[in-house]
Coordinates of C-alpha atoms in Angstrom, one line a residue:
M1 CA -50.9 0.4 -29.0
I2 CA -50.7 1.7 -25.5
N3 CA -52.1 -1.6 -24.1
K4 CA -49.4 -3.7 -26.0
F5 CA -46.6 -1.4 -24.6
I6 CA -48.0 -1.8 -21.1
V7 CA -48.0 -5.6 -21.6
L8 CA -44.4 -5.6 -22.9
L9 CA -43.2 -3.4 -20.0
L10 CA -44.9 -5.7 -17.5
S11 CA -43.4 -8.8 -19.1
F12 CA -39.9 -7.2 -19.0
A13 CA -40.3 -6.2 -15.4
F14 CA -41.4 -9.8 -14.6
L15 CA -38.3 -11.3 -16.4
L16 CA -36.1 -8.9 -14.7
G17 CA -37.5 -9.8 -11.3
Q18 CA -37.1 -13.5 -12.1
I19 CA -33.3 -12.8 -12.9
L20 CA -32.8 -10.8 -9.8
C21 CA -34.6 -13.4 -7.6
D22 CA -33.2 -16.5 -9.1
G23 CA -29.6 -15.3 -9.9
F24 CA -27.6 -15.9 -13.0
F25 CA -26.8 -19.5 -14.2
P26 CA -25.0 -20.1 -17.6
E27 CA -26.6 -22.2 -20.2
K28 CA -25.3 -25.8 -20.2
V29 CA -23.7 -25.7 -23.7
W30 CA -20.3 -26.7 -22.6
E31 CA -18.7 -29.9 -21.1
N32 CA -15.4 -30.1 -19.4
L33 CA -13.5 -33.1 -20.9
E34 CA -10.6 -32.4 -18.7
Y35 CA -10.1 -29.9 -15.7
Q36 CA -6.5 -29.6 -14.4
K37 CA -5.9 -27.1 -11.6
L38 CA -2.6 -26.0 -10.1
I39 CA -2.5 -23.8 -7.0
D40 CA 0.9 -22.1 -6.1
V41 CA 1.2 -20.8 -2.5
K42 CA 4.7 -19.6 -2.6
H43 CA 4.0 -15.9 -2.5
A44 CA 1.8 -13.7 -0.3
H45 CA -0.8 -13.9 -3.2
I46 CA -2.1 -17.1 -4.7
N47 CA -1.5 -18.1 -8.2
E48 CA -3.8 -20.5 -9.9
A49 CA -3.3 -22.2 -13.3
L50 CA -6.1 -24.1 -15.1
E51 CA -5.7 -26.3 -18.1
L52 CA -9.2 -26.9 -19.6
S53 CA -10.3 -29.1 -22.5
I54 CA -13.9 -28.2 -23.3
R55 CA -16.4 -29.3 -25.9
N56 CA -19.6 -27.7 -27.2
I57 CA -22.5 -29.9 -26.4
G58 CA -25.2 -27.4 -27.5
N59 CA -27.3 -27.5 -30.6
G60 CA -25.4 -24.6 -32.3
P61 CA -22.2 -22.6 -32.2
A62 CA -21.1 -21.1 -29.0
E63 CA -18.3 -18.5 -28.2
E64 CA -18.8 -17.6 -24.4
Y65 CA -17.5 -19.8 -21.7
Y66 CA -18.2 -18.9 -18.0
L67 CA -15.5 -19.8 -15.6
A68 CA -17.0 -20.4 -12.0
L69 CA -15.0 -18.8 -9.2
P70 CA -15.8 -18.8 -5.5
K71 CA -17.1 -15.4 -4.5
E72 CA -14.2 -14.9 -2.0
V73 CA -11.7 -15.4 -4.8
Y74 CA -13.7 -13.4 -7.3
D75 CA -13.7 -10.4 -5.0
K76 CA -9.9 -10.5 -4.7
I77 CA -8.8 -11.2 -8.2
S78 CA -5.7 -9.3 -9.4
M79 CA -5.1 -10.9 -12.8
F80 CA -7.2 -13.0 -15.0
A81 CA -5.7 -14.0 -18.4
V82 CA -6.7 -16.8 -20.9
Q83 CA -4.9 -18.4 -23.8
L84 CA -5.7 -20.9 -26.5
S85 CA -3.4 -23.7 -25.3
D86 CA -2.4 -25.0 -28.8
K87 CA -1.9 -21.5 -30.4
H88 CA -0.6 -19.5 -27.4
V89 CA -2.9 -16.6 -28.4
F90 CA -4.6 -14.6 -25.7
V91 CA -8.4 -14.3 -25.9
N92 CA -10.7 -11.7 -24.4
S93 CA -11.5 -12.4 -20.8
S94 CA -13.2 -10.3 -18.0
L95 CA -15.0 -10.6 -14.8
F96 CA -18.7 -11.1 -15.2
P97 CA -20.8 -8.9 -12.9
A98 CA -23.6 -11.4 -12.1
T99 CA -23.3 -14.1 -9.4
S100 CA -25.2 -17.3 -8.6
D101 CA -26.5 -18.2 -5.1
M102 CA -26.0 -21.9 -4.1
D103 CA -28.3 -24.0 -1.9
D104 CA -25.6 -24.2 0.8
G105 CA -25.5 -20.4 1.1
S106 CA -22.3 -19.8 -0.9
Q107 CA -22.1 -17.5 -3.9
I108 CA -20.3 -18.1 -7.2
G109 CA -18.8 -15.5 -9.4
Y110 CA -17.7 -15.8 -13.1
G111 CA -14.9 -15.0 -15.4
L112 CA -16.3 -14.6 -19.0
I113 CA -14.0 -16.1 -21.6
K114 CA -15.0 -14.9 -25.2
L115 CA -13.4 -17.2 -27.8
P116 CA -12.0 -15.6 -31.0
S117 CA -14.7 -17.3 -33.2
P118 CA -17.8 -19.4 -32.5
V119 CA -17.2 -23.0 -31.9
A120 CA -19.3 -25.5 -33.7
A121 CA -21.5 -28.0 -32.0
G122 CA -19.4 -31.0 -30.9
A123 CA -16.1 -29.2 -31.5
K124 CA -13.3 -29.0 -28.9
V125 CA -11.2 -26.2 -27.5
A126 CA -8.1 -26.3 -25.1
L127 CA -7.8 -23.2 -22.8
S128 CA -4.9 -22.1 -20.5
V129 CA -6.2 -19.9 -17.7
R130 CA -4.0 -18.0 -15.2
I131 CA -5.4 -16.4 -12.1
S132 CA -3.7 -14.3 -9.4
H133 CA -5.7 -13.1 -6.4
N134 CA -5.1 -11.5 -2.9
R135 CA -7.1 -14.2 -1.0
H136 CA -4.0 -15.4 0.9
G137 CA -4.0 -18.1 3.7
V138 CA -4.7 -17.1 7.2
P139 CA -2.2 -17.7 10.1
Y140 CA -2.7 -21.1 11.8
P141 CA -2.4 -20.8 14.7
E142 CA -3.3 -17.1 15.0
H143 CA -0.7 -16.4 17.7
I144 CA 2.9 -17.7 17.8
A145 CA 6.3 -16.9 19.4
I146 CA 9.0 -15.0 17.7
K147 CA 11.1 -18.2 17.2
D148 CA 8.2 -20.3 15.8
E149 CA 7.7 -21.2 12.2
Q150 CA 4.6 -19.8 10.7
N151 CA 1.8 -22.0 9.0
L152 CA -1.0 -20.7 6.9
L153 CA -4.5 -22.2 6.3
L154 CA -6.0 -22.1 2.9
S155 CA -9.6 -23.1 2.2
T156 CA -10.4 -24.0 -1.5
S157 CA -12.6 -26.3 -3.5
R158 CA -11.3 -29.9 -3.7
L159 CA -13.2 -31.0 -6.6
P160 CA -13.3 -29.0 -9.9
L161 CA -15.8 -26.0 -9.5
S162 CA -17.5 -25.4 -12.8
A163 CA -20.7 -24.3 -14.2
Y164 CA -20.6 -27.4 -16.5
S165 CA -20.3 -31.1 -15.9
T166 CA -16.7 -32.3 -15.8
Q167 CA -15.5 -35.8 -17.2
K168 CA -12.2 -35.8 -15.5
G169 CA -10.3 -33.5 -13.1
N170 CA -7.4 -33.3 -10.7
L171 CA -5.8 -30.8 -8.4
R172 CA -2.2 -30.1 -7.5
V173 CA -0.8 -27.7 -4.7
I174 CA 2.8 -26.5 -4.8
G175 CA 4.9 -23.8 -3.3
S176 CA 5.6 -24.9 0.2
P177 CA 8.0 -27.5 1.7
K178 CA 5.2 -28.9 4.1
F179 CA 1.6 -29.6 3.6
S180 CA -1.0 -31.2 5.8
E181 CA -4.9 -31.3 5.8
L182 CA -6.7 -29.8 8.7
D183 CA -9.6 -32.4 8.5
E184 CA -8.4 -35.3 6.4
S185 CA -11.3 -37.1 4.6
D186 CA -12.0 -40.8 5.3
D187 CA -12.7 -41.2 1.6
S188 CA -9.4 -42.5 0.0
S189 CA -10.4 -41.1 -3.4
L190 CA -10.4 -37.6 -2.0
K191 CA -7.0 -37.9 -0.1
G192 CA -3.9 -36.2 -1.5
E193 CA -0.7 -37.9 -2.5
E194 CA 2.5 -36.2 -1.3
S195 CA 5.5 -35.7 -3.6
K196 CA 8.6 -33.5 -3.7
E197 CA 6.6 -30.8 -5.6
G198 CA 3.6 -30.8 -3.2
L199 CA 0.2 -32.5 -3.0
T200 CA -1.7 -34.2 -5.8
F201 CA -5.5 -34.8 -5.6
G202 CA -7.4 -37.0 -7.9
P203 CA -8.1 -37.8 -10.7
W204 CA -11.9 -37.7 -10.3
D205 CA -14.4 -38.7 -12.9
N206 CA -17.9 -37.4 -13.8
I207 CA -18.1 -34.3 -11.5
K208 CA -21.5 -32.6 -11.6
P209 CA -21.7 -28.8 -12.1
F210 CA -21.3 -26.5 -9.0
E211 CA -19.7 -29.1 -6.8
T212 CA -19.1 -27.1 -3.5
A213 CA -19.7 -29.7 -1.0
N214 CA -16.0 -30.9 -0.6
T215 CA -13.9 -28.1 0.8
L216 CA -10.2 -28.6 1.1
S217 CA -8.6 -27.0 4.3
L218 CA -4.9 -27.1 3.7
I219 CA -2.2 -26.1 6.3
Y220 CA 1.2 -25.1 4.7
S221 CA 4.5 -23.8 5.9
H222 CA 5.1 -20.1 5.0
N223 CA 7.7 -18.6 7.2
I224 CA 7.9 -15.2 5.5
P225 CA 5.9 -12.1 6.2
V226 CA 2.5 -11.6 4.5
M227 CA 2.9 -7.8 3.8
E228 CA -0.2 -5.8 2.5
A229 CA -0.4 -2.1 1.5
T230 CA -3.9 -1.3 2.6
Q231 CA -3.3 2.2 0.9
L232 CA -0.8 3.4 -1.6
N233 CA -0.8 7.0 -2.9
R234 CA 1.6 7.3 -5.8
D235 CA 2.2 10.7 -7.1
V236 CA 4.2 11.5 -10.2
W237 CA 5.1 15.1 -11.1
I238 CA 6.0 16.1 -14.7
S239 CA 8.2 19.2 -15.2
H240 CA 9.1 20.1 -18.9
W241 CA 11.1 23.1 -17.7
A242 CA 13.4 21.1 -15.4
S243 CA 13.2 18.0 -17.7
T244 CA 12.5 15.9 -14.6
I245 CA 9.9 13.4 -13.3
Q246 CA 9.5 13.2 -9.5
F247 CA 7.9 10.3 -7.8
E248 CA 6.5 10.3 -4.3
E249 CA 4.8 7.3 -2.6
Y250 CA 2.9 7.1 0.7
Y251 CA 2.4 3.6 2.1
E252 CA 0.1 2.3 4.7
L253 CA 1.5 -1.1 5.6
I254 CA 0.3 -4.1 7.8
N255 CA 1.8 -7.4 8.3
R256 CA -1.0 -10.1 7.9
S257 CA 1.2 -12.8 9.4
A258 CA 0.6 -14.6 12.8
K259 CA 0.5 -12.3 15.8
L260 CA 2.8 -12.6 18.8
N261 CA 1.5 -14.8 21.6
K262 CA 3.4 -12.7 24.2
G263 CA 4.6 -9.1 24.5
F264 CA 7.5 -7.9 22.2
S265 CA 10.9 -9.0 23.6
R266 CA 14.0 -7.3 22.2
F267 CA 16.1 -10.1 23.6
E268 CA 14.1 -12.8 21.8
L269 CA 14.4 -10.7 18.6
M270 CA 18.1 -10.4 18.8
K271 CA 18.4 -14.1 19.4
E272 CA 16.2 -14.9 16.4
Q273 CA 18.3 -12.5 14.1
Q274 CA 21.6 -14.2 15.0
G275 CA 20.1 -17.4 13.3
M276 CA 20.1 -15.7 9.9
K277 CA 17.0 -17.4 8.8
L278 CA 13.7 -16.5 7.2
S279 CA 11.0 -15.4 9.7
H280 CA 7.4 -14.2 9.8
Y281 CA 8.2 -10.6 10.7
C282 CA 9.5 -7.9 8.4
S283 CA 12.6 -5.8 9.2
V284 CA 13.7 -4.6 5.8
L285 CA 11.7 -3.4 2.6
E286 CA 13.3 -3.8 -0.7
M287 CA 12.0 -1.2 -3.3
K288 CA 12.8 -1.5 -6.9
L289 CA 13.3 1.9 -8.4
P290 CA 13.7 3.1 -12.1
E291 CA 17.3 3.2 -13.2
E292 CA 19.4 6.4 -12.7
S293 CA 17.2 7.7 -9.9
S294 CA 18.5 10.5 -7.6
D295 CA 17.5 12.8 -4.7
H296 CA 16.1 9.9 -2.7
Y297 CA 14.3 10.5 0.7
Y298 CA 12.5 8.4 3.3
T299 CA 10.3 9.9 5.9
D300 CA 7.4 8.9 8.3
L301 CA 5.1 10.7 10.7
V302 CA 8.1 11.3 13.1
G303 CA 10.3 12.9 10.5
M304 CA 13.3 11.8 8.3
V305 CA 14.3 8.2 8.6
S306 CA 18.1 7.6 8.1
T307 CA 18.0 3.8 8.0
S308 CA 17.9 3.5 4.2
R309 CA 20.4 2.4 1.6
I310 CA 20.7 2.8 -2.2
L311 CA 22.3 -0.1 -4.1
G312 CA 22.0 0.5 -7.9
D313 CA 18.3 0.6 -8.7
H314 CA 17.3 -0.8 -5.4
M315 CA 16.3 1.2 -2.3
Y316 CA 16.5 -0.7 1.0
L317 CA 14.3 0.6 3.8
K318 CA 14.6 -0.4 7.5
P319 CA 11.5 0.8 9.5
R320 CA 11.8 2.1 12.9
Y321 CA 10.6 -1.1 14.4
P322 CA 10.2 -4.7 13.0
L323 CA 6.7 -5.4 11.7
F324 CA 5.2 -8.4 13.4
G325 CA 1.7 -9.9 12.7
G326 CA -0.9 -7.2 13.0
W327 CA 1.6 -4.4 13.3
K328 CA 1.2 -1.3 11.0
Y329 CA 3.6 1.2 9.6
N330 CA 3.2 4.2 7.3
F331 CA 5.9 6.1 5.5
T332 CA 6.8 8.2 2.5
I333 CA 9.7 7.8 0.0
G334 CA 10.5 9.8 -3.1
W335 CA 13.0 10.2 -5.9
T336 CA 13.7 11.9 -9.1
N337 CA 14.5 10.7 -12.7
K338 CA 15.2 12.3 -16.0
L339 CA 12.0 13.0 -18.0
S340 CA 13.5 11.7 -21.2
S341 CA 13.5 8.1 -19.9
F342 CA 9.6 8.2 -19.6
L343 CA 8.4 10.8 -22.0
H344 CA 8.3 10.4 -25.8
K345 CA 7.3 13.3 -28.3
S346 CA 5.1 12.5 -31.1
K347 CA 5.8 13.8 -34.6
S348 CA 2.1 14.5 -35.0
P349 CA 0.0 16.4 -34.1
Q350 CA 2.3 19.2 -32.9
G351 CA 3.0 19.3 -29.2
S352 CA 1.7 15.8 -28.6
Y353 CA 3.5 13.6 -25.9
L354 CA 3.3 10.1 -24.7
L355 CA 4.1 9.3 -21.1
S356 CA 4.9 5.8 -19.9
I357 CA 5.3 5.2 -16.2
P358 CA 5.6 2.0 -14.2
L359 CA 2.3 1.0 -12.4
L360 CA 4.2 0.1 -9.2
N361 CA 7.8 0.4 -7.8
G362 CA 7.3 -1.3 -4.5
P363 CA 8.5 -4.6 -3.1
S364 CA 8.0 -7.7 -5.3
D365 CA 6.1 -10.0 -2.8
I366 CA 3.4 -7.6 -1.4
L367 CA -0.5 -7.3 -1.7
Y368 CA -2.0 -3.9 -2.6
D369 CA -5.6 -3.4 -1.3
N370 CA -6.1 0.2 -2.7
V371 CA -3.8 2.1 -5.0
A372 CA -4.3 5.7 -6.1
L373 CA -1.9 6.7 -8.9
S374 CA -1.9 10.5 -9.6
V375 CA 0.0 12.0 -12.5
F376 CA 0.5 15.8 -12.4
L377 CA 0.9 17.2 -15.9
P378 CA 2.0 20.8 -16.5
E379 CA -0.6 23.6 -16.3
G380 CA -2.3 23.9 -19.6
A381 CA -1.8 20.3 -20.8
Q382 CA -4.7 18.6 -22.5
V383 CA -5.2 14.9 -21.8
Q384 CA -6.0 12.9 -25.0
A385 CA -5.9 9.3 -23.7
I386 CA -5.2 7.1 -20.7
D387 CA -4.3 3.3 -20.9
P388 CA -3.6 1.5 -17.7
P389 CA -2.2 -2.1 -18.0
V390 CA -4.8 -3.7 -15.6
P391 CA -8.5 -3.1 -14.9
F392 CA -9.2 0.0 -12.8
V393 CA -11.9 1.2 -10.5
D394 CA -12.1 4.7 -12.0
I395 CA -10.2 7.5 -13.7
K396 CA -10.6 11.2 -12.9
V397 CA -9.0 14.3 -14.7
T398 CA -9.0 17.3 -12.4
T399 CA -6.8 20.3 -11.6
Q400 CA -4.7 21.0 -8.5
K401 CA -2.7 24.1 -7.7
S402 CA 0.9 24.0 -6.7
Y403 CA 3.8 26.3 -6.5
L404 CA 3.4 29.5 -8.8
D405 CA 0.2 28.2 -10.4
L406 CA -1.7 31.3 -11.3
N407 CA -4.6 29.9 -13.2
N408 CA -6.3 26.4 -12.9
G409 CA -3.3 24.7 -11.7
H410 CA -1.6 21.3 -12.7
V411 CA -3.7 18.9 -14.6
K412 CA -4.1 15.9 -12.3
V413 CA -4.9 12.5 -13.8
T414 CA -5.9 9.9 -11.0
C415 CA -6.3 6.2 -11.6
N416 CA -7.7 4.1 -8.7
F417 CA -7.0 0.4 -8.6
K418 CA -7.9 -2.5 -6.2
N419 CA -6.3 -5.9 -5.4
L420 CA -3.0 -5.4 -7.1
I421 CA 0.1 -7.5 -6.6
G422 CA 3.8 -6.7 -6.9
D423 CA 4.3 -9.0 -9.9
I424 CA 2.3 -6.8 -12.2
G425 CA 4.2 -3.6 -11.1
N426 CA 6.3 -3.7 -14.4
G427 CA 3.2 -2.9 -16.5
S428 CA 3.2 0.7 -17.7
V429 CA 0.4 3.4 -17.5
L430 CA 0.3 5.3 -20.7
V431 CA -0.9 8.9 -20.8
K432 CA -1.1 10.8 -24.1
Y433 CA -1.4 14.5 -23.8
T434 CA -0.8 17.8 -25.8
Y435 CA 1.3 20.6 -24.5
D436 CA 2.1 23.3 -27.0
S437 CA 4.6 26.1 -26.8
N438 CA 2.0 28.7 -25.9
A439 CA 1.1 26.8 -22.7
L440 CA 4.8 26.1 -22.1
Y441 CA 5.7 29.8 -22.0
R442 CA 2.3 31.1 -20.6
K443 CA 3.3 30.3 -16.9
P444 CA 6.8 31.9 -16.9
L445 CA 5.5 34.9 -18.7
S446 CA 2.6 35.2 -16.3
V447 CA 4.9 35.0 -13.3
A448 CA 7.3 37.5 -14.9
L449 CA 4.3 39.8 -15.6
Y450 CA 3.1 39.6 -12.0
I451 CA 6.6 40.3 -10.7
F452 CA 7.0 43.3 -13.1
V453 CA 3.7 44.7 -12.0
A454 CA 4.7 44.2 -8.2
L455 CA 8.0 46.0 -8.8
M456 CA 6.4 49.0 -10.8
S457 CA 3.8 49.3 -8.0
I458 CA 6.5 49.5 -5.4
F459 CA 8.4 52.1 -7.6
L460 CA 5.2 54.2 -8.2
L461 CA 4.4 54.1 -4.5
K462 CA 7.9 55.2 -3.5
S463 CA 7.7 58.1 -6.0
I464 CA 4.5 59.5 -4.5
N465 CA 5.2 62.1 -1.9
F466 CA 3.0 61.5 1.1
N467 CA 4.4 64.3 3.3
V468 CA 1.9 66.9 4.5
D469 CA 3.2 70.4 3.8
K470 CA 2.6 73.2 6.4
A471 CA 0.3 75.9 5.3

């Protein structure tokens, strides 16, 4: 019996070693009948849309489809959603942890699409895939003058990149008024056709799996700043006694646009601003706040910044200096809202609450590298459930002491995210917790008790006669 166990253990170790050495490759149970890809470069992030028609060519039913993604895109994905094209029903989709090593040294990651029910052998399925990622184009050239227009360089797969063979495929690129190839191919079948909407490549027939040889290096006009928040610390404080919710955000920004080819010139900047046209530097940040916000403030490391304006539910911030390519700026903003707009009390169980807060409140066209969202619940609250709208790195529930916290302190719920974009900021983070009347009154009664003890101590000390009588 022991010998059999040792043999099984060695066999498992051998198979595991083979997997780790050879990498992961999906079974060839699917065939792409049609692979249509659309890339939109209008924003700082990249949006991709895939229309797939697939067929099960295996011997039995299959329900898992592996969507091949370049590793540089896989590592920067912000949103990955899949629908059944004919029914407009979302299906389960996630990023698969394994990667494949190609012969040319590149790596391929995968998005795992799990269909609602197994697809019989020979049957077809139509899928609509939407991908957003933070792998933006890089400035080309890297250094330009203030008055120059900015171009970005994007490298992507020209032919359909798939783990399965493809019968027919094409590619369209939109979102910019001007496109050009860095190294145009001599092969007429690989050249793009210009139109008012952008560039169209293909169609191509009979593309083999993992076609990575033909890389498209595309130069496009993008004369707006590419802003990235390398770190956002977003703190939300809940007060049941004051019936308020306070937001405070700390940003570390960098402009990923082209850098200046000369030193900064205020004269050149003033000339450029008189033209009233879009440019690659950032002079104003538009923050979209919740409705009916109040008590706004805007500070940085120097102190209070007065160059801000509130118009409705928008807060316009003017940094102390314009942000050119490679320039950084960090600042803090804050505001207050009524708690009733975000908190809902459940009928059962007693003292149960559901908190719904926006994931982001920053500018719409911005990239987020790291986001730490911290929700500070009242002291004594018990967290029941946390439901973020997007995948997260980790979630921690700890405590942190603040003003007049006498015991453990406020309950702190921290959600860490990576590779977010401004377009998904409307999603809500749901936090369900319980906070009964005993916990509600415990803190003020404890504070009152401490004050009473302090006053009584002072009274007793004053009543004691410390004078020394002469004998």
